[in-house]
Tab-separated table of C-alpha atoms in Angstrom:
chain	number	residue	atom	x	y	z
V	18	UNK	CA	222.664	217.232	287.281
V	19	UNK	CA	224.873	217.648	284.147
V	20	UNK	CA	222.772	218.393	281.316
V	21	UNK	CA	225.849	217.693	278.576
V	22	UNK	CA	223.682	215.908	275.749
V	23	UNK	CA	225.146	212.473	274.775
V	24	UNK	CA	225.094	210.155	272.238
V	25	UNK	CA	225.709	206.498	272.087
V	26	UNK	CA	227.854	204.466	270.780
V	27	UNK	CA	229.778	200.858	270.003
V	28	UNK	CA	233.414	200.295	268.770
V	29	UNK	CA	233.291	197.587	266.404
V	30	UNK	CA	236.609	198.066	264.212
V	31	UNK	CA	238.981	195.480	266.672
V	32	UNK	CA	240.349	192.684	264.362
V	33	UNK	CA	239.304	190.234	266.769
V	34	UNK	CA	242.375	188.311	266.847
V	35	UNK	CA	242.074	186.133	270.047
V	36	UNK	CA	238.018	185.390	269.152
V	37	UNK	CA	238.964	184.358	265.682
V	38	UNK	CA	235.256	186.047	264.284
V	39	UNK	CA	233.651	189.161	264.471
V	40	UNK	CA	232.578	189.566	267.977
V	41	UNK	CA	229.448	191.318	267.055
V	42	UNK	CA	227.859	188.926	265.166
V	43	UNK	CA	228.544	186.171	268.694
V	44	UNK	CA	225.361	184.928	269.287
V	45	UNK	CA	223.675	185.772	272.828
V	46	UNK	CA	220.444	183.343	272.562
V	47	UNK	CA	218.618	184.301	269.159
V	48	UNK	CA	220.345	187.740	268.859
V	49	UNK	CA	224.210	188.747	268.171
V	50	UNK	CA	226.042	190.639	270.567
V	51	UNK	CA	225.468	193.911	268.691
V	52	UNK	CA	221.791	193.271	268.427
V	53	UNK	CA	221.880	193.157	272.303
V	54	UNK	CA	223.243	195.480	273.064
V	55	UNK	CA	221.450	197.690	270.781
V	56	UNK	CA	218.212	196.403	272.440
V	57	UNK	CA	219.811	197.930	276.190
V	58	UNK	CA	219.372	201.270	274.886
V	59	UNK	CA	216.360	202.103	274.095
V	60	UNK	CA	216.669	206.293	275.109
V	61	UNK	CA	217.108	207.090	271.185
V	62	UNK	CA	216.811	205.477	268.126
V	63	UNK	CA	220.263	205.860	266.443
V	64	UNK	CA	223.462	204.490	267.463
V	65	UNK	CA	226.908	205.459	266.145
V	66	UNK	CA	229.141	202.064	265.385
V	67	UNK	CA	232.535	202.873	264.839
V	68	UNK	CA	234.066	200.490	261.951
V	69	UNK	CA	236.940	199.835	259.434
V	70	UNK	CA	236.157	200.937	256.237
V	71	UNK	CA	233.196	199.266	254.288
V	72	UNK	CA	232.637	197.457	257.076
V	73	UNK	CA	228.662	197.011	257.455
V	74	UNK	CA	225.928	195.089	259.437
V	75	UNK	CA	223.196	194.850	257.133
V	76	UNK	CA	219.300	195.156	257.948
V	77	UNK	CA	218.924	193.020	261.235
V	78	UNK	CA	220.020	195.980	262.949
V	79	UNK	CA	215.984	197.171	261.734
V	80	UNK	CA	214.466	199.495	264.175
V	81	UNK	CA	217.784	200.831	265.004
V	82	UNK	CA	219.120	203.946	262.973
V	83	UNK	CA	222.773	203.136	262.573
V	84	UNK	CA	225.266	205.833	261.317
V	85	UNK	CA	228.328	204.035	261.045
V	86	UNK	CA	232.032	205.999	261.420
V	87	UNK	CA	234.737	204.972	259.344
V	88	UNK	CA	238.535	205.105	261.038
V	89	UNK	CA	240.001	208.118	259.438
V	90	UNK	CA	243.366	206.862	261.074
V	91	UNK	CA	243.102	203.304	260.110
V	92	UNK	CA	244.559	200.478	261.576
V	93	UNK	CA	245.270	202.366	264.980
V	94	UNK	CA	243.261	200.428	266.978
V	95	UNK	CA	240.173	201.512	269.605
V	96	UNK	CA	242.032	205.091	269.947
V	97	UNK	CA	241.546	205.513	265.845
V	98	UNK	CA	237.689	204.042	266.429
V	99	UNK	CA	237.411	206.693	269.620
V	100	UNK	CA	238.640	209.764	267.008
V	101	UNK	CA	236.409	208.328	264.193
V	102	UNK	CA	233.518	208.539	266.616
V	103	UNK	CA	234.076	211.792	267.945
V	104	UNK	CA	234.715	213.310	264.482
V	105	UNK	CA	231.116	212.030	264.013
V	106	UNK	CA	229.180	212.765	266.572
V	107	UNK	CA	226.602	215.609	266.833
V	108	UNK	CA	226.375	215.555	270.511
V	109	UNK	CA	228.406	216.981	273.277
V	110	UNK	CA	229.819	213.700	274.595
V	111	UNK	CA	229.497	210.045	273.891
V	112	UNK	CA	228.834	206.937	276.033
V	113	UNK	CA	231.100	204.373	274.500
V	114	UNK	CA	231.167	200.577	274.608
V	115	UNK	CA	232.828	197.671	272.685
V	116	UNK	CA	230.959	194.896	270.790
V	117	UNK	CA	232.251	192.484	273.820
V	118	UNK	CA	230.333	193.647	276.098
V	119	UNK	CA	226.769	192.386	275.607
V	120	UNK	CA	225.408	193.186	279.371
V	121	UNK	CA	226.290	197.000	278.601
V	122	UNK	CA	222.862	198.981	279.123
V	123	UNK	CA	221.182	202.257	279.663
V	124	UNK	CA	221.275	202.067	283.051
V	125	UNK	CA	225.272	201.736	283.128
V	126	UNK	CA	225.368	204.772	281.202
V	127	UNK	CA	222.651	206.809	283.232
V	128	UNK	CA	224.533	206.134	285.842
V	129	UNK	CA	228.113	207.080	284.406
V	130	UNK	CA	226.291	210.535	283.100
V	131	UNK	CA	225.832	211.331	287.001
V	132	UNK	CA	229.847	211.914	287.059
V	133	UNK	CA	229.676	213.856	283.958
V	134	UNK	CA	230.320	217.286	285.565
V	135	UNK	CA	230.814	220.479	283.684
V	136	UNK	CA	234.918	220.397	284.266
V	137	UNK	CA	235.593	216.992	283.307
V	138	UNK	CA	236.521	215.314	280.021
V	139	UNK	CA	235.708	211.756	280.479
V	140	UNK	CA	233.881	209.258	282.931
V	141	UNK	CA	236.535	206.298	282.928
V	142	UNK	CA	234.716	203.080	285.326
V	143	UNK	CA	238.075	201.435	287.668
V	144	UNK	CA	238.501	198.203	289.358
V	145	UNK	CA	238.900	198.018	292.812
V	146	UNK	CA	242.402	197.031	292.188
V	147	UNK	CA	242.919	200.194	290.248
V	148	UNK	CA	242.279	198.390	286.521
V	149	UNK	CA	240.402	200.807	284.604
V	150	UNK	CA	237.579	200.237	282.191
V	151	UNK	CA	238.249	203.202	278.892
V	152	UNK	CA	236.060	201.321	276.841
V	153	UNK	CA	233.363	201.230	278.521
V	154	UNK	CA	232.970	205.372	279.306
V	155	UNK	CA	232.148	208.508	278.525
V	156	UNK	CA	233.957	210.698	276.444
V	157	UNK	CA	233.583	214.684	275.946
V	158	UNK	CA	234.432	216.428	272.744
V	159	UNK	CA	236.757	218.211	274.280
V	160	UNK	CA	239.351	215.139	274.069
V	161	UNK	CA	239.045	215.241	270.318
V	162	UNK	CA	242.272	217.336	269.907
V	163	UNK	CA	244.435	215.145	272.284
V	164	UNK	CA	243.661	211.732	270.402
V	165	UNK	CA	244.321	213.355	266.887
V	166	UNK	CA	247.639	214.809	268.427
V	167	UNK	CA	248.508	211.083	270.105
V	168	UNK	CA	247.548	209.493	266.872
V	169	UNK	CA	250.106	211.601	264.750
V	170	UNK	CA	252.813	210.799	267.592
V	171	UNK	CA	252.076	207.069	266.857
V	172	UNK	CA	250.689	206.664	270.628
V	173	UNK	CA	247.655	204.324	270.586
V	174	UNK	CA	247.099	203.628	274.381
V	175	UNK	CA	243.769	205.163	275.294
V	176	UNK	CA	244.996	205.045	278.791
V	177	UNK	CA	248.251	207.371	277.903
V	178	UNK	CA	245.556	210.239	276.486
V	179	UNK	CA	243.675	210.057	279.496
V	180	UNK	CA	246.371	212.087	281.245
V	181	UNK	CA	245.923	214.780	279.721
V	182	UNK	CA	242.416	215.353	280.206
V	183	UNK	CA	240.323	215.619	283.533
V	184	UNK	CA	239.035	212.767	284.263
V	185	UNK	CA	236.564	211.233	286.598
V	186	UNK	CA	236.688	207.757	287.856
V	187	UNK	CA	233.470	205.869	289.213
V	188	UNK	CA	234.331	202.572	291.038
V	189	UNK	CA	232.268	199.885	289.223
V	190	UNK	CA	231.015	198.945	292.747
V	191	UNK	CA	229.158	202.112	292.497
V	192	UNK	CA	227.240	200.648	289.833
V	193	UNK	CA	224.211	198.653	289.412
V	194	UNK	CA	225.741	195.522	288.209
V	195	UNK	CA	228.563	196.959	287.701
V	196	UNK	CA	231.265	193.621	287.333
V	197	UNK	CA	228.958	191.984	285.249
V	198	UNK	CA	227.674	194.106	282.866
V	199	UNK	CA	232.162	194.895	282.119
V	200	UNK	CA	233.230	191.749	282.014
V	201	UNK	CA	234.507	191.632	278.465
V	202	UNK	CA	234.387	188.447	276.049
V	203	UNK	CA	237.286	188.289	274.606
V	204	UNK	CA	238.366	184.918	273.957
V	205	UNK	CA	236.803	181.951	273.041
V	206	UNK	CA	237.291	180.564	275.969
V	207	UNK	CA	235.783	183.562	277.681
V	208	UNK	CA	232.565	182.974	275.034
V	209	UNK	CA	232.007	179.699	276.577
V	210	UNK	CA	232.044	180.583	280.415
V	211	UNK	CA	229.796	183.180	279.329
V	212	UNK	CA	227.056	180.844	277.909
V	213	UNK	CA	227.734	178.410	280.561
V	214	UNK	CA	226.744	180.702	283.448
V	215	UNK	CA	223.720	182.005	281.737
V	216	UNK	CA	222.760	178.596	281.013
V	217	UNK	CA	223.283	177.490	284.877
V	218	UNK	CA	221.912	180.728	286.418
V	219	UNK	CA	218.302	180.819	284.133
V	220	UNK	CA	215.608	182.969	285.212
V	221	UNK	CA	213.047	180.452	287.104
V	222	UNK	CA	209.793	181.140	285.223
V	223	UNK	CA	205.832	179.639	285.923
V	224	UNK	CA	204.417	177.306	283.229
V	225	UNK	CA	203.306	180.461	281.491
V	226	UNK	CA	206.687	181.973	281.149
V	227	UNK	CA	206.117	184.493	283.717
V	228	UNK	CA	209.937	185.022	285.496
V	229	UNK	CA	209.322	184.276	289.287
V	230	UNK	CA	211.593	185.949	292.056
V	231	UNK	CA	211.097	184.564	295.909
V	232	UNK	CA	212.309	186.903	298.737
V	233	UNK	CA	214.031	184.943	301.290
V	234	UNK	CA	213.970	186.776	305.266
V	235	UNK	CA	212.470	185.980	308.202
V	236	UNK	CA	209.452	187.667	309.896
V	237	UNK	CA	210.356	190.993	311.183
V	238	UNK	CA	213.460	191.896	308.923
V	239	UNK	CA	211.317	194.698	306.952
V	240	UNK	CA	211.182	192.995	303.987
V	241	UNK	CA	206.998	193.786	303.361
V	242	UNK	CA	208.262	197.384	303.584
V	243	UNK	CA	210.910	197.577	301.553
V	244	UNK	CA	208.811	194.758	298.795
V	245	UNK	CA	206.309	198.166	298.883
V	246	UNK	CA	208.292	200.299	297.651
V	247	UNK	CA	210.235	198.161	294.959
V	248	UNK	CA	206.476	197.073	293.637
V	249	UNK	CA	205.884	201.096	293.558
V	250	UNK	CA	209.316	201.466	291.424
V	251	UNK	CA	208.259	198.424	289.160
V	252	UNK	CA	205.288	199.974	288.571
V	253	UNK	CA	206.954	203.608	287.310
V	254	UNK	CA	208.849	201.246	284.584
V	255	UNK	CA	205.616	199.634	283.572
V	256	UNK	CA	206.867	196.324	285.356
V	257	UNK	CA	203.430	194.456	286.184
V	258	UNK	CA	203.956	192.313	289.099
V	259	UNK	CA	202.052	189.661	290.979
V	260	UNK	CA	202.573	189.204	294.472
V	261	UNK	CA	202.231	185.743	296.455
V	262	UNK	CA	202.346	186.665	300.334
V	263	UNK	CA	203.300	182.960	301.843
V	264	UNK	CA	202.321	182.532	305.430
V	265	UNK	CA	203.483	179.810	307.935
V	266	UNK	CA	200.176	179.657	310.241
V	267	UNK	CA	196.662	179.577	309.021
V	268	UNK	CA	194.792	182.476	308.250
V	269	UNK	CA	191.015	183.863	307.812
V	270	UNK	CA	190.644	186.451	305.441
V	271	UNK	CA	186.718	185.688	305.350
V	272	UNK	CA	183.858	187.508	307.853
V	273	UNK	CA	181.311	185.360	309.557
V	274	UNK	CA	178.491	185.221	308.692
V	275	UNK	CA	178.964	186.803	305.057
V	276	UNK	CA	177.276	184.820	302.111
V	277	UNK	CA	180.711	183.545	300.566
V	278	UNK	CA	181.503	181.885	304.353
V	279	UNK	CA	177.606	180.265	304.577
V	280	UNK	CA	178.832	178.628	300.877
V	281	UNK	CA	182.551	177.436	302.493
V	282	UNK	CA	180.738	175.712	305.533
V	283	UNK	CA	178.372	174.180	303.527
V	284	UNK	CA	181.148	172.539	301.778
V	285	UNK	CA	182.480	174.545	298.682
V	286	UNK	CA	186.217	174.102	298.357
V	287	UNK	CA	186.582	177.207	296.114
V	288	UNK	CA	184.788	180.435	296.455
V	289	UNK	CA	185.147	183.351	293.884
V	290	UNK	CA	184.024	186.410	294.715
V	291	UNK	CA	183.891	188.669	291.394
V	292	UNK	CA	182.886	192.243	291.010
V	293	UNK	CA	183.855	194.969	288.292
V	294	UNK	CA	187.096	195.981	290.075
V	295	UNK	CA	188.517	192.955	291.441
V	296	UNK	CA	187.972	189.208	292.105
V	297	UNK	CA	188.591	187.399	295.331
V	298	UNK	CA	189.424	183.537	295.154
V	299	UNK	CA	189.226	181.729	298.212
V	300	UNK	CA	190.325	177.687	297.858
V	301	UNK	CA	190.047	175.571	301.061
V	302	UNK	CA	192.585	173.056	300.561
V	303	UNK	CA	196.331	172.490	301.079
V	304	UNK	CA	198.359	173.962	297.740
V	305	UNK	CA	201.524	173.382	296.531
V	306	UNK	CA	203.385	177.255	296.194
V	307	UNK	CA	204.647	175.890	292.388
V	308	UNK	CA	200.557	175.561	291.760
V	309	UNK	CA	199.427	178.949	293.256
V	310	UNK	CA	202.374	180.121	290.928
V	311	UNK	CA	201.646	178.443	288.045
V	312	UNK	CA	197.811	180.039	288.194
V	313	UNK	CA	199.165	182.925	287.418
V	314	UNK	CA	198.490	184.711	283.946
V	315	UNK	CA	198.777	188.199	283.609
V	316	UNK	CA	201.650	189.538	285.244
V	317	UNK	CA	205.772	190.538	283.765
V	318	UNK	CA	207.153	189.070	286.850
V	319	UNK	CA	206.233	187.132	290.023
V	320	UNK	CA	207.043	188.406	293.367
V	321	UNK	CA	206.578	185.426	296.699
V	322	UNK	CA	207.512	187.459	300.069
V	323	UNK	CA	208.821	185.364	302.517
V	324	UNK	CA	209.369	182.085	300.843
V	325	UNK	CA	212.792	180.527	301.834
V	326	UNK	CA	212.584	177.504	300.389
V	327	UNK	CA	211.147	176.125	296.707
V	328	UNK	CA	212.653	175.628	293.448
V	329	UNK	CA	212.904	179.969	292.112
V	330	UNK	CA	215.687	182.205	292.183
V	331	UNK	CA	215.908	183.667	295.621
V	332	UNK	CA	216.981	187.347	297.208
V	333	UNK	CA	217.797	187.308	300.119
V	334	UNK	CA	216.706	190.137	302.589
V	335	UNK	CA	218.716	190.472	305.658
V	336	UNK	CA	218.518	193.242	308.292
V	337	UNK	CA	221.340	192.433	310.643
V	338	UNK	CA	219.291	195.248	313.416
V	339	UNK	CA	216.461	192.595	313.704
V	340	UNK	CA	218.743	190.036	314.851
V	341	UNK	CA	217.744	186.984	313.385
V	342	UNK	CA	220.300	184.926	311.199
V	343	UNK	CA	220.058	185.150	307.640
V	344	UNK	CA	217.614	182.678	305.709
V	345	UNK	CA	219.983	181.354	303.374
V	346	UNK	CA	223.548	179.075	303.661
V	347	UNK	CA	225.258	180.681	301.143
V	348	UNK	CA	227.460	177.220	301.492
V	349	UNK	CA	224.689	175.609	300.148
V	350	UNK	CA	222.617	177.535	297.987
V	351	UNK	CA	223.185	181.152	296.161
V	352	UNK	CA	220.679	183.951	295.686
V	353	UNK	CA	221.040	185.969	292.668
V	354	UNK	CA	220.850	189.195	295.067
V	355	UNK	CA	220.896	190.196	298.580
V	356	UNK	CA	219.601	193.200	300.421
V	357	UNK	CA	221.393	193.818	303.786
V	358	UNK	CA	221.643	196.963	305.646
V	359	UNK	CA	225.853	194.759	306.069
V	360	UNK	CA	227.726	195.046	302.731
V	361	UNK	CA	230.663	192.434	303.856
V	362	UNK	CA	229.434	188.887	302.032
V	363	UNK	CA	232.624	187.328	301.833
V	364	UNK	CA	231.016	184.019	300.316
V	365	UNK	CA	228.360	185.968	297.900
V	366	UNK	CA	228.626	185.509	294.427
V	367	UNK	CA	226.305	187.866	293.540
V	368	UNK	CA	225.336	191.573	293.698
V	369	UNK	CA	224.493	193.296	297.329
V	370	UNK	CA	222.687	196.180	297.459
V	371	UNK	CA	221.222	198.259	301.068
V	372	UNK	CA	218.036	198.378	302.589
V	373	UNK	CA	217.078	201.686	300.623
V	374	UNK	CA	218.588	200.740	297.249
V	375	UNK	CA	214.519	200.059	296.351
V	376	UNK	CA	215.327	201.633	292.869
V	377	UNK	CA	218.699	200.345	291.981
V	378	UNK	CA	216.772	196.982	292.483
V	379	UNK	CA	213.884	197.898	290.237
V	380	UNK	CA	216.633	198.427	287.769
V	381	UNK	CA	218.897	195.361	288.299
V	382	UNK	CA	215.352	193.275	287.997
V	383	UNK	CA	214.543	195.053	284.631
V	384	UNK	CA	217.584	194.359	283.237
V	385	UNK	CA	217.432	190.770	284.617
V	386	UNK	CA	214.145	190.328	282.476
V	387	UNK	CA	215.359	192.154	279.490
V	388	UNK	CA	218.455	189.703	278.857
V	389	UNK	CA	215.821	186.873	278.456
């Protein structure tokens, strides 16, 4: 793995001409874009923000050390905020974003700094239909010299200095998220959609605010196994979770003859067995799955296995080997991920990841909790 040390960064100089207002101060919930996507990276505590000069952000940017990098070639657009940066920078290389893209994280660069091999100049993300992404990258020192030289020609295309550099380009389907997290909000009209979809794809929470995710799949598809190891992965990025295993038959997870199943024949609805590591509570009565939800406290997110049906968010688990059908009509109902050893969802709105992609979900459900 490339061990080039770099930097972060945000080009906020753009004049903003099609949103009208700064798009860093847009509003995202109770924070502004900026402060957003200042909270996604939390590997350092300082950020470089490339502005116009005397252009500042003031102190809600607190817990954030901000060292701000004036265009030197003004008025040149994100190619004179690119050389500004650069100029700055005490680091080898620099993973740059734009104020528009508020879904821009740590992760997206992590995984961008995996491409960032000893020979090349930049990381550059591209479009399946070839449209590349040079604002949302990685950029070595080493182009430093070929932006001042296209800035004296009066050539401000970041695309036209790319060629003369090596570059390496990562299909964003290669990462986590990838068409979300570079869709940029440019317009708006673009501002609206964007608050419209968060609005109508919430995260489903209990009554305690505790997000809830229910894995669709049928018995048999692997889905306790691969649940496993995504609970282990949670757990390495301090991600409590609660698990609800939901059964169709009836069950007996008493012994005869034990003292708690004397008190349940006698009568008792609820038995609670407590000791100093752990509490057992056993109820004897039909439930509701939003109740046995809702009882839970203490917990960052909720995990049902094997629920297809109820009112949470739903991924679906598929495993086309154990040939059953899949438990969800994407004609009638979306999940907000599936996991399916088959990548071709022609009707899926929504990321799909493989049967062994236990991390890269660990990390699409952390970011999913962090943008509430």
């Amino acid at each position: 793995m490339n061990k080039m040390k770099t930097g972060t960064a945000v080009l906020c100089g753009g004049t903003s001409r099609r949103m009208g207002v700064d798009k860093a101060v847009l509003k995202i919930g109770e924070r502004t874009f900026l402060e957003e996507i200042l909270s996604r990276f939390n590997d350092r505590t300082e950020v470089y923000l490339s502005v116009r000069k005397g252009q500042r952000y003031g102190q809600e940017l607190s817990g954030v050390t901000i060292r701000y990098a004036e265009d030197i070639y003004e008025d040149c657009g994100p190619l004179g905020g690119l050389h500004a940066l650069l100029s700055s920078c005490e680091e080898e290389a620099l993973f740059v974003t734009t104020a528009d893209l508020p879904l821009a994280d740590l992760q997206l660069k992590r995984e961008l700094q995996e491409y960032l091999l000893p020979s090349v100049d930049a990381v550059i993300p591209i479009d399946p239909d070839g449209r590349l992404h040079p604002l949302c990258a990685i950029y070595t020192k080493r182009f430093l010299p070929m932006i001042e030289e296209a800035l004296c020609s009066c050539r401000y295309r970041v695309r036209d200095v790319l060629k003369a550099g090596v570059v390496s380009y990562v299909p964003v389907t290669k990462l986590t998220s990838g068409t979300e997290k570079l869709a940029n909000i440019n317009t708006p009209e673009d501002y609206e959609q964007f608050l419209l979809m968060r609005k109508n794809h919430p995260i489903t929470k209990n009554r305690y605010g505790i997000p809830v995710f229910s894995l669709a799949a049928y018995s048999g598809s692997g889905k306790t196994t691969f649940l496993t190891e995504l609970i282990r992965e949670l757990c390495a990025k301090e991600i409590h979770t609660a698990v609800i295993k939901h059964d169709g038959h009836d069950f007996e997870i008493d012994r005869e003859g034990k003292d708690s199943w004397k008190l349940a024949r006698a009568g008792a609805k609820e038995v609670i067995l407590n000791s100093a590591s752990k509490t057992a509570r056993m109820q004897y009565y039909e439930r509701d799955i939003r109740s046995v939800v809702d009882d839970i406290t203490d917990a960052d997110v909720i995990l049902i296995e094997g629920s297809k049906h109820g009112p949470y968010q739903k991924i679906l688990f598929f495993r086309e080997a154990a040939g059953k059908p899949a438990a969800m009509d994407l004609q009638q109902e979306q999940p907000v991920l599936i996991i399916s050893d088959r990548r071709d969802w022609p009707q899926a709105r929504c990321p799909v990841f493989g049967l062994q992609d236990t991390f890269k979900t660990a990390c699409w459900m952390q970011d999913r909790l962090a943008g509430e």
